[in-house]
PDB file of C-alpha atoms in Angstrom:
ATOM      1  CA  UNK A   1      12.425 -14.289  24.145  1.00  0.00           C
ATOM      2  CA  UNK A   2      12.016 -11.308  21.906  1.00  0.00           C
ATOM      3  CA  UNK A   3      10.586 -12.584  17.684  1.00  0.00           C
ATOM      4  CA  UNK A   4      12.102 -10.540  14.898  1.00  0.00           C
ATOM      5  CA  UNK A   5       9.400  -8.893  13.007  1.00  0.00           C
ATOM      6  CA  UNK A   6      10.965 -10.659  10.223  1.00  0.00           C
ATOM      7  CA  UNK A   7       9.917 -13.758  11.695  1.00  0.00           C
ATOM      8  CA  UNK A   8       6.542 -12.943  10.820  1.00  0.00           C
ATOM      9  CA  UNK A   9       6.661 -11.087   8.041  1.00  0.00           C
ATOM     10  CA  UNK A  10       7.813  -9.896   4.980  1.00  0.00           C
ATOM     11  CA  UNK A  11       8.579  -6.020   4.444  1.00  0.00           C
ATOM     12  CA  UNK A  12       9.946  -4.608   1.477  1.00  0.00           C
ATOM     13  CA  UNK A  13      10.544  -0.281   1.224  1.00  0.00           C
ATOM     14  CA  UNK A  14       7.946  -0.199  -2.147  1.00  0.00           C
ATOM     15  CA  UNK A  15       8.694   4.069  -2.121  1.00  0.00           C
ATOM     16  CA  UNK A  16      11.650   5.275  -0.768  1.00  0.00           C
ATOM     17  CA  UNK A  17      10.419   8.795   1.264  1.00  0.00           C
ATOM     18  CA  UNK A  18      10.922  11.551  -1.255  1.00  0.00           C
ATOM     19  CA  UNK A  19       9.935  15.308  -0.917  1.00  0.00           C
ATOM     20  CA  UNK A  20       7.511  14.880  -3.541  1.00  0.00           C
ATOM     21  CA  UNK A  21       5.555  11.294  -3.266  1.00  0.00           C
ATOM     22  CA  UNK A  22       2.442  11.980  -5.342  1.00  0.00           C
ATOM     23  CA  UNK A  23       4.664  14.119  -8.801  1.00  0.00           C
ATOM     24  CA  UNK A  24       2.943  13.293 -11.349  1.00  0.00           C
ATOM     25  CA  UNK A  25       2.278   9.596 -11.798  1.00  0.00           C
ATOM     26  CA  UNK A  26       4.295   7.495  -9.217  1.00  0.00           C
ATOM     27  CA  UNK A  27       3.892   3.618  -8.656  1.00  0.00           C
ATOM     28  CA  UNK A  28       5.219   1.692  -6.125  1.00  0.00           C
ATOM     29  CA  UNK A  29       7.805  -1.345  -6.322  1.00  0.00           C
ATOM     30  CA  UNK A  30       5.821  -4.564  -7.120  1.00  0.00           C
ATOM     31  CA  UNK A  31       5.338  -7.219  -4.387  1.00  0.00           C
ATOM     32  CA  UNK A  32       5.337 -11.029  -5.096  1.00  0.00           C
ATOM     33  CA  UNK A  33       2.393 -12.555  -3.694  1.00  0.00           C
ATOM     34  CA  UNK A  34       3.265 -15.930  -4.922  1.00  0.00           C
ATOM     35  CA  UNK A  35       3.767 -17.634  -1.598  1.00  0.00           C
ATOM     36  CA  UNK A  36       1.659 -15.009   0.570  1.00  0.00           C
ATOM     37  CA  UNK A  37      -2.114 -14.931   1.111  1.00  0.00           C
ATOM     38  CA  UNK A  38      -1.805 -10.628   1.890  1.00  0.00           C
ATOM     39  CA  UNK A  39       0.034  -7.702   1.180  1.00  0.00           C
ATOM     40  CA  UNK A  40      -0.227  -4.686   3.274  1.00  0.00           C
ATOM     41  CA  UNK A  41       1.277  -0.659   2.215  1.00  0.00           C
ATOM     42  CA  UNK A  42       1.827   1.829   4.576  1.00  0.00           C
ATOM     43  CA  UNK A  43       1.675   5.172   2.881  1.00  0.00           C
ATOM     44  CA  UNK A  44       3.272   8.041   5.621  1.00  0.00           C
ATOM     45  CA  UNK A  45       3.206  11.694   4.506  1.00  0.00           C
ATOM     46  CA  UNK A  46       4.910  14.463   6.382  1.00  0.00           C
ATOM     47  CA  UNK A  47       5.161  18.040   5.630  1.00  0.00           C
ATOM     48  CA  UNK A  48       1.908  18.648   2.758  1.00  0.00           C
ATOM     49  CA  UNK A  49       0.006  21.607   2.335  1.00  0.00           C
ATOM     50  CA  UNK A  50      -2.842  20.417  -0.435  1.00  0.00           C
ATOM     51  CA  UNK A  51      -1.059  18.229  -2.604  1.00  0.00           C
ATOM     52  CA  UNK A  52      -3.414  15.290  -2.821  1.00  0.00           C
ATOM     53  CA  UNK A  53      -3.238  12.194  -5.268  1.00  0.00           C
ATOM     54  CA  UNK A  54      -6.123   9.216  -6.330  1.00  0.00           C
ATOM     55  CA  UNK A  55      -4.492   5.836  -4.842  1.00  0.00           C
ATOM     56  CA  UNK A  56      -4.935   3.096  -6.691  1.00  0.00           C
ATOM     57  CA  UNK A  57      -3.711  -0.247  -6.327  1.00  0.00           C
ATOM     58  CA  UNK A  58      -2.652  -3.151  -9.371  1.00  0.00           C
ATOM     59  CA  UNK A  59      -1.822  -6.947  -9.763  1.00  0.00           C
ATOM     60  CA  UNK A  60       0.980  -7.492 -12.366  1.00  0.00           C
ATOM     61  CA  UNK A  61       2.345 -10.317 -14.037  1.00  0.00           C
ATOM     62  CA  UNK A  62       5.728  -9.490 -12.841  1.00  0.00           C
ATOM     63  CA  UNK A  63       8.070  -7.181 -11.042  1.00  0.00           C
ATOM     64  CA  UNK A  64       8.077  -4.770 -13.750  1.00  0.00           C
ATOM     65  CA  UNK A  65       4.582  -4.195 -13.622  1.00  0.00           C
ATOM     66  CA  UNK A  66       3.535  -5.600 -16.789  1.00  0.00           C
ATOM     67  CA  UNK A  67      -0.250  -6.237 -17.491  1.00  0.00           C
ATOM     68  CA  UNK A  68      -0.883  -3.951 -14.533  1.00  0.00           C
ATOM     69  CA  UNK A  69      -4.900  -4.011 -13.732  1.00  0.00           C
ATOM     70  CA  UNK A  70      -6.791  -1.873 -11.074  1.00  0.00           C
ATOM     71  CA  UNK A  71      -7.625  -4.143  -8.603  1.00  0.00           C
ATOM     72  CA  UNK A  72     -10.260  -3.534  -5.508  1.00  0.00           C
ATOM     73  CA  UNK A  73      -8.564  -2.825  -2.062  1.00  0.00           C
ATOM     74  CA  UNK A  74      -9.604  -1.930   1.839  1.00  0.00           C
ATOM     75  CA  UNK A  75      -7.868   0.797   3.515  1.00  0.00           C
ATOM     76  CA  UNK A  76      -7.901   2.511   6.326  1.00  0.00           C
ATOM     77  CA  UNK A  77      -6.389   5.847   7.590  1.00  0.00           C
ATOM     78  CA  UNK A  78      -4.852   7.828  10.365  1.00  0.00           C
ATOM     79  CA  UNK A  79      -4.433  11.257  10.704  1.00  0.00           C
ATOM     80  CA  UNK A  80      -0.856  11.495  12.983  1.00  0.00           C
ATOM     81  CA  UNK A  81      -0.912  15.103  14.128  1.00  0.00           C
ATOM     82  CA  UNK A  82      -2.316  16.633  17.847  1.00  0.00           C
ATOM     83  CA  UNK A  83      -2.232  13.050  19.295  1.00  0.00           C
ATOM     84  CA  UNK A  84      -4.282  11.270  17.354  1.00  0.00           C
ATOM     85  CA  UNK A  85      -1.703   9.255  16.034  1.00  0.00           C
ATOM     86  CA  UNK A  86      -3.061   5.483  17.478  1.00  0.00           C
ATOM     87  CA  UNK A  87      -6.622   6.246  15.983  1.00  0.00           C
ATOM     88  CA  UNK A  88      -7.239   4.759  12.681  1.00  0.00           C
ATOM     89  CA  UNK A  89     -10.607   5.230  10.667  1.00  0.00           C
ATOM     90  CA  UNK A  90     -12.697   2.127  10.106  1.00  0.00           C
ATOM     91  CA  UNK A  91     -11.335  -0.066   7.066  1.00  0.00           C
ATOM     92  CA  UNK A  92     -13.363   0.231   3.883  1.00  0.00           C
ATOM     93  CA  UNK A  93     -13.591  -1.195   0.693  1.00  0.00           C
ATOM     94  CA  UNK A  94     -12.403   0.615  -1.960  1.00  0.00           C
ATOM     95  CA  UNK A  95     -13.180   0.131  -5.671  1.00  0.00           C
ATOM     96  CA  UNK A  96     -10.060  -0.494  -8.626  1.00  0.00           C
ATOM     97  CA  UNK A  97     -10.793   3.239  -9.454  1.00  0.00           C
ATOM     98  CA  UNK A  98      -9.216   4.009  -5.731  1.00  0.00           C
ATOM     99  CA  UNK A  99      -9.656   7.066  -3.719  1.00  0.00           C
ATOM    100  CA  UNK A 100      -8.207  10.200  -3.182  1.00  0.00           C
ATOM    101  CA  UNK A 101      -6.184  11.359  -0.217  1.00  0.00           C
ATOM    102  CA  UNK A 102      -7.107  14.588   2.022  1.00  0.00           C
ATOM    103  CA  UNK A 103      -4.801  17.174   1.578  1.00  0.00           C
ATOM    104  CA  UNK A 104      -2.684  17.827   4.781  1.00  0.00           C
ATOM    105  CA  UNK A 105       0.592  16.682   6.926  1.00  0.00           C
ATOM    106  CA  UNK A 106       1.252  13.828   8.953  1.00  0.00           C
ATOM    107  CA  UNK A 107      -0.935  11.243   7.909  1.00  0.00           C
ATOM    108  CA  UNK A 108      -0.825   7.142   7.703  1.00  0.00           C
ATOM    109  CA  UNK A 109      -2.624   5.488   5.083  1.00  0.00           C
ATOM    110  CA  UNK A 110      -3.029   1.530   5.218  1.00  0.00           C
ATOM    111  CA  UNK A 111      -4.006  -0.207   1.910  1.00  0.00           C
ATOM    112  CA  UNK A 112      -4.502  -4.005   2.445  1.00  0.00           C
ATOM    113  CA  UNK A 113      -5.019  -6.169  -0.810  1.00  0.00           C
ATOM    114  CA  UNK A 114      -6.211  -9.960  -0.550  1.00  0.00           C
ATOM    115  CA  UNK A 115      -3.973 -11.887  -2.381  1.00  0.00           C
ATOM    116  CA  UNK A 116      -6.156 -14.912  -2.789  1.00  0.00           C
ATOM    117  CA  UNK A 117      -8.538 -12.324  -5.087  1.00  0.00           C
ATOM    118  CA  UNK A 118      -5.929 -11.595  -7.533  1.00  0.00           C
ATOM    119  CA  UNK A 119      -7.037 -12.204 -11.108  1.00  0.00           C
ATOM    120  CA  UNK A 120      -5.552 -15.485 -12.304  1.00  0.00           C
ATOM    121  CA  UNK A 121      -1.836 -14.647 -13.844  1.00  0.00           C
ATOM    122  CA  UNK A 122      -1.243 -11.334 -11.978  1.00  0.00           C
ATOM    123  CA  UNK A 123       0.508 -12.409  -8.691  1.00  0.00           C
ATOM    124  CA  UNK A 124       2.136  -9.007  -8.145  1.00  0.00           C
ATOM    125  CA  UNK A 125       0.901  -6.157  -6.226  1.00  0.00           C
ATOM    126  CA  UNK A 126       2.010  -2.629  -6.321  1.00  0.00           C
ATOM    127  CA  UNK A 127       0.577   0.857  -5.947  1.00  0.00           C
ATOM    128  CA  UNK A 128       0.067   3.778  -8.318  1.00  0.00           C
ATOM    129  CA  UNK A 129      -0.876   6.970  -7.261  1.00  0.00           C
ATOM    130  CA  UNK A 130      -1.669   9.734  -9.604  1.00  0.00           C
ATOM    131  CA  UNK A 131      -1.507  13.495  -7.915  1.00  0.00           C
ATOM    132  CA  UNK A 132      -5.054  15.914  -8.555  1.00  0.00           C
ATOM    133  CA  UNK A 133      -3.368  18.733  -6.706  1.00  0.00           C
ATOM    134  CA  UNK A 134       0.168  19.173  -7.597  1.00  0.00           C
ATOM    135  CA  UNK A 135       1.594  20.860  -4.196  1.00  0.00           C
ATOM    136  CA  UNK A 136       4.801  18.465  -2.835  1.00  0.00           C
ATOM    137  CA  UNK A 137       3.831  16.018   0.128  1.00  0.00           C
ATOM    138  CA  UNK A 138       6.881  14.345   1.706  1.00  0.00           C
ATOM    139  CA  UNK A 139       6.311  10.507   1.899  1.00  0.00           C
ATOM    140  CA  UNK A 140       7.133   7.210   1.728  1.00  0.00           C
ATOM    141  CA  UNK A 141       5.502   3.548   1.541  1.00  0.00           C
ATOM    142  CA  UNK A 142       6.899   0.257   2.954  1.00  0.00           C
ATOM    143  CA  UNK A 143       4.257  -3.166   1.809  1.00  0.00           C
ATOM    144  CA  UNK A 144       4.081  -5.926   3.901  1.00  0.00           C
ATOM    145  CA  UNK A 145       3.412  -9.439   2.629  1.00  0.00           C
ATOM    146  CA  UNK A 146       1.856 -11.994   5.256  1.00  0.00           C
ATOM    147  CA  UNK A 147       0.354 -15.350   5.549  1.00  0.00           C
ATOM    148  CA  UNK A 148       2.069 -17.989   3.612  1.00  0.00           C
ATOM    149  CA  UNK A 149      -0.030 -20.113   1.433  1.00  0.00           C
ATOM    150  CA  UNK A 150      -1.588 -23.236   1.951  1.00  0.00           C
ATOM    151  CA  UNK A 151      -0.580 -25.292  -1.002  1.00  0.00           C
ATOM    152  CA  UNK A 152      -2.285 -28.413   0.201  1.00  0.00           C
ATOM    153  CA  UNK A 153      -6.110 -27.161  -0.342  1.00  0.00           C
TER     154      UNK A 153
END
């Protein structure tokens, strides 16, 4: 019998795709990590020239994003043109000051946050990404949340 995805996780569309993704200062929807023990964004970027932005990620004390905080991150990336599309870069750690995207179309960034390292009072996760070059990359992000708590620890 065939699961539904949903049956497994949670997915939420953080960044509806937009011709320009990186303008200016752009942060994602918040996700709850309340009940979750991960959350997991997919950046994809289509047609880019040399727009590139510094990705950051934040916990928040709620949906809104207040008391956002630059939080440290992995992530991992996948450059989707000439069929190379199922080869992804070894995950790294990333610091809360982020990192900054290459410049270029067709790409898939994942950026996986640990929700059991969230700073006590910030259960929200969400992305911000601020652009260095401004040159319009098409692009969207959908987040993930996975692993349900174990509340009897």
């Amino acid at each position: 019998m065939v699961q539904h995805i949903s049956d497994h996780l949670h997915a939420v569309l953080v960044l509806p795709p937009n011709a320009d993704v990186f303008d200016t200062s752009q942060v994602t929807k918040a996700v709850a990590l309340k009940v979750y023990e991960d959350a997991h964004f997919l950046l994809l970027t289509g047609v880019g020239a040399t727009g590139t932005a510094t990705v950051t990620a934040e916990a928040c004390s709620d949906a809104a994003g207040t008391g956002a905080t630059a939080i440290p991150f992995k992530k991992s990336y996948q450059a989707a043109g000439a069929d190379a599309a199922d080869t992804w870069v070894a995950s790294v750690d990333v610091t809360a000051a982020g990192y900054a995207t290459p410049a270029g179309s067709k790409q898939l960034h994942a950026i996986d946050v640990d929700g059991r390292s969230l700073p006590d009072g910030l259960p929200f996760v969400r992305l911000k990404f601020t652009e260095v070059v401004n040159s319009p990359v098409i692009g969207g992000v959908v987040a993930t949340a996975m692993g349900l708590m174990n509340f009897d620890k």
